PDB file of C-alpha atoms and ligand atoms in Angstrom:
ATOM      1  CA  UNK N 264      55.582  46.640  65.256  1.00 95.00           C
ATOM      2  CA  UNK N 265      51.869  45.338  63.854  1.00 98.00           C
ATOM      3  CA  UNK N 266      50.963  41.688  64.951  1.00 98.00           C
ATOM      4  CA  UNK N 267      49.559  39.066  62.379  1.00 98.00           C
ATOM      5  CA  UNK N 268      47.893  36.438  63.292  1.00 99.00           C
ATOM      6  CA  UNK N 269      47.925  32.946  61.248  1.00 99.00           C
ATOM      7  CA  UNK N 270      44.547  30.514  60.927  1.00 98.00           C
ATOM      8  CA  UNK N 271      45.656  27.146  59.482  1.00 98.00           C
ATOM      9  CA  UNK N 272      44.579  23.701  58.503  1.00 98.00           C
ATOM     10  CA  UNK N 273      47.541  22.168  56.441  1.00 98.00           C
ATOM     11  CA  UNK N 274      50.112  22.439  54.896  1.00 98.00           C
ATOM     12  CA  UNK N 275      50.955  25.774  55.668  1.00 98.00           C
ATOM     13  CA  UNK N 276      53.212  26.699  52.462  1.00 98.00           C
ATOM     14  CA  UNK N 277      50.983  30.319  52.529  1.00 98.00           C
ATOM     15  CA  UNK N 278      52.209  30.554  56.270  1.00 98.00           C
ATOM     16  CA  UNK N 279      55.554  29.931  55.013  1.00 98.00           C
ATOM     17  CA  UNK N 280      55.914  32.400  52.414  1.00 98.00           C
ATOM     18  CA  UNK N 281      54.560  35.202  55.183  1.00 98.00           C
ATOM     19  CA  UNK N 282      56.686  34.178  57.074  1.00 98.00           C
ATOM     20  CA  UNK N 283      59.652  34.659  55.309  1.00 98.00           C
ATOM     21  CA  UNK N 284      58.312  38.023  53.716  1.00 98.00           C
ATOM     22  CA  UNK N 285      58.187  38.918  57.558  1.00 98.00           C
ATOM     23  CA  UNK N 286      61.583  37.484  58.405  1.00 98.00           C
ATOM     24  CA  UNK N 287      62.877  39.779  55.185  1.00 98.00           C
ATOM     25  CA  UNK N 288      61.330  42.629  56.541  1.00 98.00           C
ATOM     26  CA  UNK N 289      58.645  42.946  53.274  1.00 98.00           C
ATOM     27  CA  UNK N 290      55.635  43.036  55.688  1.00 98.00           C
ATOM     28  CA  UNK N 291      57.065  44.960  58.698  1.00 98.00           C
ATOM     29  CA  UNK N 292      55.124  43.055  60.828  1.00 98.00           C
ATOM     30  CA  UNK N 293      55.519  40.172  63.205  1.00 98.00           C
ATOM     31  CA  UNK N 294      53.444  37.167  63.197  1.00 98.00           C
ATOM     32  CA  UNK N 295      52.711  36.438  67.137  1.00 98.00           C
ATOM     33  CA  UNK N 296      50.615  33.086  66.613  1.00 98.00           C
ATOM     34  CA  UNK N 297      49.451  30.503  64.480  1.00 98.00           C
ATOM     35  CA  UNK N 298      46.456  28.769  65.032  1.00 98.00           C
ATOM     36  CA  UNK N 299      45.161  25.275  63.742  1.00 98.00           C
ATOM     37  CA  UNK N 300      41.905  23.282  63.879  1.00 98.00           C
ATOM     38  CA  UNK N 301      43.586  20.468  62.829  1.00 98.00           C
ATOM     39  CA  UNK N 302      46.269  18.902  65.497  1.00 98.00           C
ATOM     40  CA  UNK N 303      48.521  17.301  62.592  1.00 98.00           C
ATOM     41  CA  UNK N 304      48.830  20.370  60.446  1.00 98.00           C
ATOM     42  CA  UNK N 305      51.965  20.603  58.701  1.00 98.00           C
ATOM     43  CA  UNK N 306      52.138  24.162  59.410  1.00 98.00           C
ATOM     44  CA  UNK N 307      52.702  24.217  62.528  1.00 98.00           C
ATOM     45  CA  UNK N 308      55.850  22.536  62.684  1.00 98.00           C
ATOM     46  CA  UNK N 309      57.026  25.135  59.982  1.00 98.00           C
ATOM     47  CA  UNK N 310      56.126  28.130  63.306  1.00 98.00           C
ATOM     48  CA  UNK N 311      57.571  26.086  66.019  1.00 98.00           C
ATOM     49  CA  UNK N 312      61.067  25.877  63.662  1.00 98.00           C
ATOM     50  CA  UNK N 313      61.186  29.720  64.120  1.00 97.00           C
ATOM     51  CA  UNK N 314      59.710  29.955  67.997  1.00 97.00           C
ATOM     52  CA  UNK N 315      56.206  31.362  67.041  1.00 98.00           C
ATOM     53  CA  UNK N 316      53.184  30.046  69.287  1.00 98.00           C
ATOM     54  CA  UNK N 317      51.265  27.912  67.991  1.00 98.00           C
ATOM     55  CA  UNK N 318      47.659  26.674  69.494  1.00 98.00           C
ATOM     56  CA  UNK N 319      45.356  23.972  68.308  1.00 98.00           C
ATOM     57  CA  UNK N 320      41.899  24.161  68.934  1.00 98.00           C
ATOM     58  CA  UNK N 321      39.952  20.918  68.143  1.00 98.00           C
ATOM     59  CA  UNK N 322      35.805  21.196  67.446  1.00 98.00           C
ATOM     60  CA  UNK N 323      35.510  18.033  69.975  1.00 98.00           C
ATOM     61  CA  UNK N 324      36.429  19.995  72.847  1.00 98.00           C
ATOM     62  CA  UNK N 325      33.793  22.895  72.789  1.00 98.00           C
ATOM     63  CA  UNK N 326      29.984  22.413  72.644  1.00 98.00           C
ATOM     64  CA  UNK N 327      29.298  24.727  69.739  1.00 98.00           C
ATOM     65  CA  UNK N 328      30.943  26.714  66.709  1.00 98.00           C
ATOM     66  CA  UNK N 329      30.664  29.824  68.857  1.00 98.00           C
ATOM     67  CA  UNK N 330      32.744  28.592  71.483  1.00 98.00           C
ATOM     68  CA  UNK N 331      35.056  27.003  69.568  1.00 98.00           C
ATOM     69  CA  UNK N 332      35.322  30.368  67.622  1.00 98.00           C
ATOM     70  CA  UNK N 333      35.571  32.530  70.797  1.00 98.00           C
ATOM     71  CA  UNK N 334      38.089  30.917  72.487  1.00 98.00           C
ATOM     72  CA  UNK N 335      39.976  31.471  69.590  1.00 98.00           C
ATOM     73  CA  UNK N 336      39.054  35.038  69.592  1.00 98.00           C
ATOM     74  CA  UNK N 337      40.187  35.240  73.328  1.00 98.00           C
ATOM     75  CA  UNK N 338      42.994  33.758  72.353  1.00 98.00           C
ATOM     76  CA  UNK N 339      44.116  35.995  69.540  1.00 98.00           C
ATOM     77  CA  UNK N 340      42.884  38.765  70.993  1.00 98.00           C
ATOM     78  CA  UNK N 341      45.442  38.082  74.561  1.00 98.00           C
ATOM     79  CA  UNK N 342      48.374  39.378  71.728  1.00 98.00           C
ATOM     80  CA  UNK N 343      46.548  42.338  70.623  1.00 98.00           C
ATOM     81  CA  UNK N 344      46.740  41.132  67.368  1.00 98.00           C
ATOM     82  CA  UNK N 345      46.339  43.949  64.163  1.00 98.00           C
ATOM     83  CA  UNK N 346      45.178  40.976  61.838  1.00 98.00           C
ATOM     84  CA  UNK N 347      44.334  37.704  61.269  1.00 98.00           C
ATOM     85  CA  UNK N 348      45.274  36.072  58.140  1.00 99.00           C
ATOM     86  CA  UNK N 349      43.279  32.419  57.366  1.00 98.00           C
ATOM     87  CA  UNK N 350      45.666  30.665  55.087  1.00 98.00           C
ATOM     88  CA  UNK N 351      44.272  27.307  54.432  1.00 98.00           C
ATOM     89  CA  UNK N 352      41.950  26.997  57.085  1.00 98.00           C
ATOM     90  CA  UNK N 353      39.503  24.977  56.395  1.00 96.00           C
ATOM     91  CA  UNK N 354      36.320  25.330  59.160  1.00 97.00           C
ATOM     92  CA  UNK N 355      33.834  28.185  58.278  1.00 97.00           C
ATOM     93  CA  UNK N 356      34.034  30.744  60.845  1.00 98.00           C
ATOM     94  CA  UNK N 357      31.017  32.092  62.867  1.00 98.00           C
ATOM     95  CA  UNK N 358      28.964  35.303  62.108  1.00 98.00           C
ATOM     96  CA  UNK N 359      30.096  36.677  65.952  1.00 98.00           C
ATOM     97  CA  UNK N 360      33.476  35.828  64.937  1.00 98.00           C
ATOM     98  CA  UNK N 361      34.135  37.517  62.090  1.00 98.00           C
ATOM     99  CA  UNK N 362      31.723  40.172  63.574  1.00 97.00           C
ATOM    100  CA  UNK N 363      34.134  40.735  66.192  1.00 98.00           C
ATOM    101  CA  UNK N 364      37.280  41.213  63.926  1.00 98.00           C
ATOM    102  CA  UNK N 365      35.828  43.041  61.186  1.00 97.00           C
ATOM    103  CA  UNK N 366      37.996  44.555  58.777  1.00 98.00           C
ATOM    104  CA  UNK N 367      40.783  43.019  60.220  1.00 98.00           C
ATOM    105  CA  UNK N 368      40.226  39.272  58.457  1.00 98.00           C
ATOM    106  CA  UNK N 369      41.981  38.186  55.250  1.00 98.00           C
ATOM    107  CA  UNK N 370      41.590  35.256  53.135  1.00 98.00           C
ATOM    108  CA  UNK N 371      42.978  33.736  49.838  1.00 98.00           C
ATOM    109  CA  UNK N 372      40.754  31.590  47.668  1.00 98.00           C
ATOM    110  CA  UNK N 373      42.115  29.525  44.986  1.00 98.00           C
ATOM    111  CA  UNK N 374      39.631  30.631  42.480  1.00 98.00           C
ATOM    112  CA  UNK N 375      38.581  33.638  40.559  1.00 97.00           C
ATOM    113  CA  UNK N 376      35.714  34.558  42.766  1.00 96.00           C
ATOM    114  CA  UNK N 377      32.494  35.120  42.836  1.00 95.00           C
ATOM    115  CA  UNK N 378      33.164  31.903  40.463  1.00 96.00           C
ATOM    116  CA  UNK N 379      33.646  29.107  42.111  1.00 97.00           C
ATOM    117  CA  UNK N 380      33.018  29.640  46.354  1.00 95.00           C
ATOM    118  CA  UNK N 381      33.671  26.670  48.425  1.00 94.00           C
ATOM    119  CA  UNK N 382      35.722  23.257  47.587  1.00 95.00           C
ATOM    120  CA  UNK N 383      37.118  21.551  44.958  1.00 97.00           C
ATOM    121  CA  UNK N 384      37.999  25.284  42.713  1.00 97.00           C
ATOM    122  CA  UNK N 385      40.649  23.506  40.303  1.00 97.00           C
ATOM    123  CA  UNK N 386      38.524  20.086  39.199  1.00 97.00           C
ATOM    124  CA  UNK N 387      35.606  22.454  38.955  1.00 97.00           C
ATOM    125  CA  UNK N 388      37.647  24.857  36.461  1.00 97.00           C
ATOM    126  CA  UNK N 389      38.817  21.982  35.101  1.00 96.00           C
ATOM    127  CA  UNK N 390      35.684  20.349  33.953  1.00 96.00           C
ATOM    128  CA  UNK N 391      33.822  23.357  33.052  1.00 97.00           C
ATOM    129  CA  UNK N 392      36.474  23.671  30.635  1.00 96.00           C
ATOM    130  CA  UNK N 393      37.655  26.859  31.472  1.00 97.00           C
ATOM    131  CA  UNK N 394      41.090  28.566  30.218  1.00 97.00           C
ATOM    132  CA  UNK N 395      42.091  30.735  32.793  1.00 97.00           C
ATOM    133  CA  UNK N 396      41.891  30.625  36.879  1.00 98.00           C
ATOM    134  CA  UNK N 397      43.445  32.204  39.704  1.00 97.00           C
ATOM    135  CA  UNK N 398      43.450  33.304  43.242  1.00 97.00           C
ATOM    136  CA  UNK N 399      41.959  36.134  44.959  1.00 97.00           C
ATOM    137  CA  UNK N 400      42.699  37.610  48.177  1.00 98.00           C
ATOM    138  CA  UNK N 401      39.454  38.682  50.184  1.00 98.00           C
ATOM    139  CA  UNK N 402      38.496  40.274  53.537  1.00 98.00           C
ATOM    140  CA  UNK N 403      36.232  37.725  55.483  1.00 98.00           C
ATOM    141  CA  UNK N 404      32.680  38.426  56.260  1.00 95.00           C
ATOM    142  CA  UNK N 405      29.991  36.067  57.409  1.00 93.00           C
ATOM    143  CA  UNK N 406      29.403  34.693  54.209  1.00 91.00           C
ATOM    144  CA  UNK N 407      31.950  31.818  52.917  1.00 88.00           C
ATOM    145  CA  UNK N 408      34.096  33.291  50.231  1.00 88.00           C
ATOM    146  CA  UNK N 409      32.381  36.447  49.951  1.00 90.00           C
ATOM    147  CA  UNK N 410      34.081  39.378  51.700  1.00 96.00           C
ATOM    148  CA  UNK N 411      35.196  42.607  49.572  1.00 98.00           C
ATOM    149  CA  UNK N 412      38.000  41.488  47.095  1.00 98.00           C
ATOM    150  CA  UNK N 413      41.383  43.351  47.165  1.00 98.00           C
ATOM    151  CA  UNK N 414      43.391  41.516  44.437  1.00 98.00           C
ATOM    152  CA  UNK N 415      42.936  38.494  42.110  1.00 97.00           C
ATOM    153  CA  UNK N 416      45.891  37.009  40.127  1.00 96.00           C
ATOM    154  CA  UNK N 417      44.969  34.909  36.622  1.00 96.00           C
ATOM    155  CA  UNK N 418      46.707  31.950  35.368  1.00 97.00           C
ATOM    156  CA  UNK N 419      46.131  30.442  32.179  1.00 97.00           C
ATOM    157  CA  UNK N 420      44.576  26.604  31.852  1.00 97.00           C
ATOM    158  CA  UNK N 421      46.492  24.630  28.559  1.00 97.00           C
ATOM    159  CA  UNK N 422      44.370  21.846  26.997  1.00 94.00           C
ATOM    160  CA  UNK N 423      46.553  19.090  28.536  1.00 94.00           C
ATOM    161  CA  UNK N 424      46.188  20.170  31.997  1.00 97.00           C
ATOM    162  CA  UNK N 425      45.531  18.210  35.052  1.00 97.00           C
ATOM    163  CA  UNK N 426      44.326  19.623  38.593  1.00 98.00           C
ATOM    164  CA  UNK N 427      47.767  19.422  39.688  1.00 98.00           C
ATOM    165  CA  UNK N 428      49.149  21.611  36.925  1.00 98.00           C
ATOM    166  CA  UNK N 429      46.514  24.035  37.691  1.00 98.00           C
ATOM    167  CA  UNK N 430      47.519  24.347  41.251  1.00 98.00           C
ATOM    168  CA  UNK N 431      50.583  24.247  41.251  1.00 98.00           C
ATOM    169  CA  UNK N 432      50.829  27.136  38.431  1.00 98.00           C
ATOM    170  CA  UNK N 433      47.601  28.804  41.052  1.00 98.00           C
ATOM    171  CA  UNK N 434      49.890  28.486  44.048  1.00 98.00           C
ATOM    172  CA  UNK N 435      52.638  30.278  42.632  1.00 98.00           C
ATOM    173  CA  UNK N 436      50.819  33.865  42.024  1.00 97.00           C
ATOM    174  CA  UNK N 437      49.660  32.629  45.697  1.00 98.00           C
ATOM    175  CA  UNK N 438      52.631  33.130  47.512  1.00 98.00           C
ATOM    176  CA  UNK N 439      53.634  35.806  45.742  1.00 97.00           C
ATOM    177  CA  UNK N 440      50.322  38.454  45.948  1.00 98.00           C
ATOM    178  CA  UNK N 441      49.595  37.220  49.418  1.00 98.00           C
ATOM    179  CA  UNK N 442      52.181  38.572  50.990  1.00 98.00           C
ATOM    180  CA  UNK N 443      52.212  41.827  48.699  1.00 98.00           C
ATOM    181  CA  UNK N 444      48.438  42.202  49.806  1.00 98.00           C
ATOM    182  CA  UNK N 445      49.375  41.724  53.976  1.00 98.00           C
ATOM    183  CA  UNK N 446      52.149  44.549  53.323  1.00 98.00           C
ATOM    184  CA  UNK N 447      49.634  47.008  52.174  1.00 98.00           C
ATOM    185  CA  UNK N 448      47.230  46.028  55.077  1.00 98.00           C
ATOM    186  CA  UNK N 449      49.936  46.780  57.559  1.00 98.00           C
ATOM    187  CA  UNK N 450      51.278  49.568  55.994  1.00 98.00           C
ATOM    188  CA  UNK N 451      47.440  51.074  56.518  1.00 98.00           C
ATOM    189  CA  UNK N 452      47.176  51.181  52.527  1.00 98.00           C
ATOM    190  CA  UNK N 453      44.369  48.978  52.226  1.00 98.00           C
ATOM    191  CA  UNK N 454      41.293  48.812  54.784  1.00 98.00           C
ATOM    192  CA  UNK N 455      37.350  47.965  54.940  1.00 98.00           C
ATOM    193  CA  UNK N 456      35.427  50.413  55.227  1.00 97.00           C
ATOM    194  CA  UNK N 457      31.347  49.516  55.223  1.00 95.00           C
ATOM    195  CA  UNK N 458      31.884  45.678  53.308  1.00 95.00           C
ATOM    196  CA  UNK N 459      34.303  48.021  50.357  1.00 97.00           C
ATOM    197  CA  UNK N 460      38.059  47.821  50.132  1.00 98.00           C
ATOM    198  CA  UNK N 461      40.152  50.654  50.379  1.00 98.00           C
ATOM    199  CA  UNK N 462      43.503  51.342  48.472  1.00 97.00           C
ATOM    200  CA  UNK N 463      45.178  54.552  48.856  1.00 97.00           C
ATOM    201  CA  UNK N 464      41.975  56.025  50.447  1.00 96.00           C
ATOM    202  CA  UNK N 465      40.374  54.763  46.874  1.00 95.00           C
ATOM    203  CA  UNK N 466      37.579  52.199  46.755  1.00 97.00           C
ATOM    204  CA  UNK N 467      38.733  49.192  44.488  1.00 96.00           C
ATOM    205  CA  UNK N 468      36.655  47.995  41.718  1.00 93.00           C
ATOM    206  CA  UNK N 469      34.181  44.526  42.534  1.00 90.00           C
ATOM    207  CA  UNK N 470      37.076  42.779  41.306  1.00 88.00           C
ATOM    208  CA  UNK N 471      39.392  44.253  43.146  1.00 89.00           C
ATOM    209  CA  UNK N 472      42.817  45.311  42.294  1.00 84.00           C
ATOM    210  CA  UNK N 473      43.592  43.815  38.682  1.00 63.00           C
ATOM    211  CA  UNK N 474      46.563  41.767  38.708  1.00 53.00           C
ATOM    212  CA  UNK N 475      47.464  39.631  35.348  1.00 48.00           C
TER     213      UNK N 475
HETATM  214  C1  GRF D1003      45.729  27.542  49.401  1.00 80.02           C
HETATM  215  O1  GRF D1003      45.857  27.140  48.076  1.00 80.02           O
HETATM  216  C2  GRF D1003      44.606  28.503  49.573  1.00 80.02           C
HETATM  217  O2  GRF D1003      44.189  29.074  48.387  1.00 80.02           O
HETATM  218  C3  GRF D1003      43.474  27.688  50.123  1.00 80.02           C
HETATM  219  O3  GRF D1003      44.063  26.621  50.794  1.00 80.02           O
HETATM  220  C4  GRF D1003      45.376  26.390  50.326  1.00 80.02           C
HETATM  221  C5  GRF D1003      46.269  26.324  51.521  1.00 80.02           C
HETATM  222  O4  GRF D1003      47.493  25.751  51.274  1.00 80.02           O
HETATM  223  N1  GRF D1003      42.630  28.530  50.918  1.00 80.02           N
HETATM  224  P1  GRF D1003      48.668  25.850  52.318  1.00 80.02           P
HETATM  225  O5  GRF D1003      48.202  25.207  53.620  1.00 80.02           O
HETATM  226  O6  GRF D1003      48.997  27.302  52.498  1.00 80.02           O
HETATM  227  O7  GRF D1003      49.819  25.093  51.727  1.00 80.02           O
END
């Protein structure tokens, strides 16, 4: 069976919903570890409920990024893992890291990218007065936010909205294409091959896969 790995600052509610599409048997996977920066993450309660490993590692105790970021590598790489999902975490990871684990990094992004990279998607959408936004699942290169896209999901923005509305309607399509998007990784449907995605051996559109 392929072995997921799970990056996490938070909350963890993506974590959760991979979880349980792994404990279904949707991704035929099994997720070996989950890994925080952050030592009160909520998420990591949810994969010590269910016996997964969890590690923390905390930027105070290395002298660098880099070793920060290869001692997680180390780490993830002492399960053999097939890939490493970031789901809410937060720390930008080095160019050796995701050098290392190329093709084999995904990310979600609560914004229709290239639009809106970094922090803050939903106020940003909000004031620029926008009336649609979404998610989009990414592999991870070296530059923040900006790895080949594999799928985006819209939602719409009323007039009345508030950030809140927008993420929580945002979060929805999130756990339910993020798990859809780890099945086809580990199913060896989707791949990276030279910074382009792969679906069914066919390269998918800048966008990537279109998903209203
Ligand atoms: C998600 O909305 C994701 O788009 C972003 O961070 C959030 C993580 O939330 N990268 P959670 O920790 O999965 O609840």
């Amino acid at each position: 069976m392929k072995k997921i790995a799970v990056l996490i600052s938070g909350q963890g509610s993506n974590l959760q919903a991979i979880m349980d599409a792994c404990e279904k048997g949707f991704i035929p996977a099994k997720i070996v570890c989950v890994v925080s920066n952050k030592m009160d993450a909520f998420g990591l309660e949810r994969a010590k409920s269910v016996v997964i490993p969890t590690n923390v590692f905390l930027r105070r105790d290395f002298m660098n990024n880099q070793e920060m970021d290869r001692a997680i590598g180390d780490y993830l790489e002492s399960f053999n893992v097939d890939l490493i999902v970031l789901a809410g975490y937060m720390k930008i990871l080095t160019p050796e890291f995701t050098q290392r684990f190329q093709g084999k990094i995904l990310n979600i992004h609560p914004s229709l990218l290239p639009k809106y990279a970094g922090l803050n998607t939903y106020q940003r959408a909000l004031e620029t007065g926008d009336t649609e936004h979404g998610t989009t699942i990414h592999f991870v290169n070296e530059e923040v936010d900006g790895g080949a896209i594999v799928l985006q999901a819209k939602v719409p923005i009323f007039p009345n909205d508030n950030v809140e509305d927008i993420e929580l309607r945002t979060r929805e399509q999130e756990y339910r294409i993020y798990p859809m998007v780890i099945k086809w990784f580990i199913e060896d449907r989707l791949s990276l091959k030279a910074g382009i995605a792969y679906l069914d051996g066919k390269p998918l559109p800048e966008q990537g896969y279109a998903c209203e």
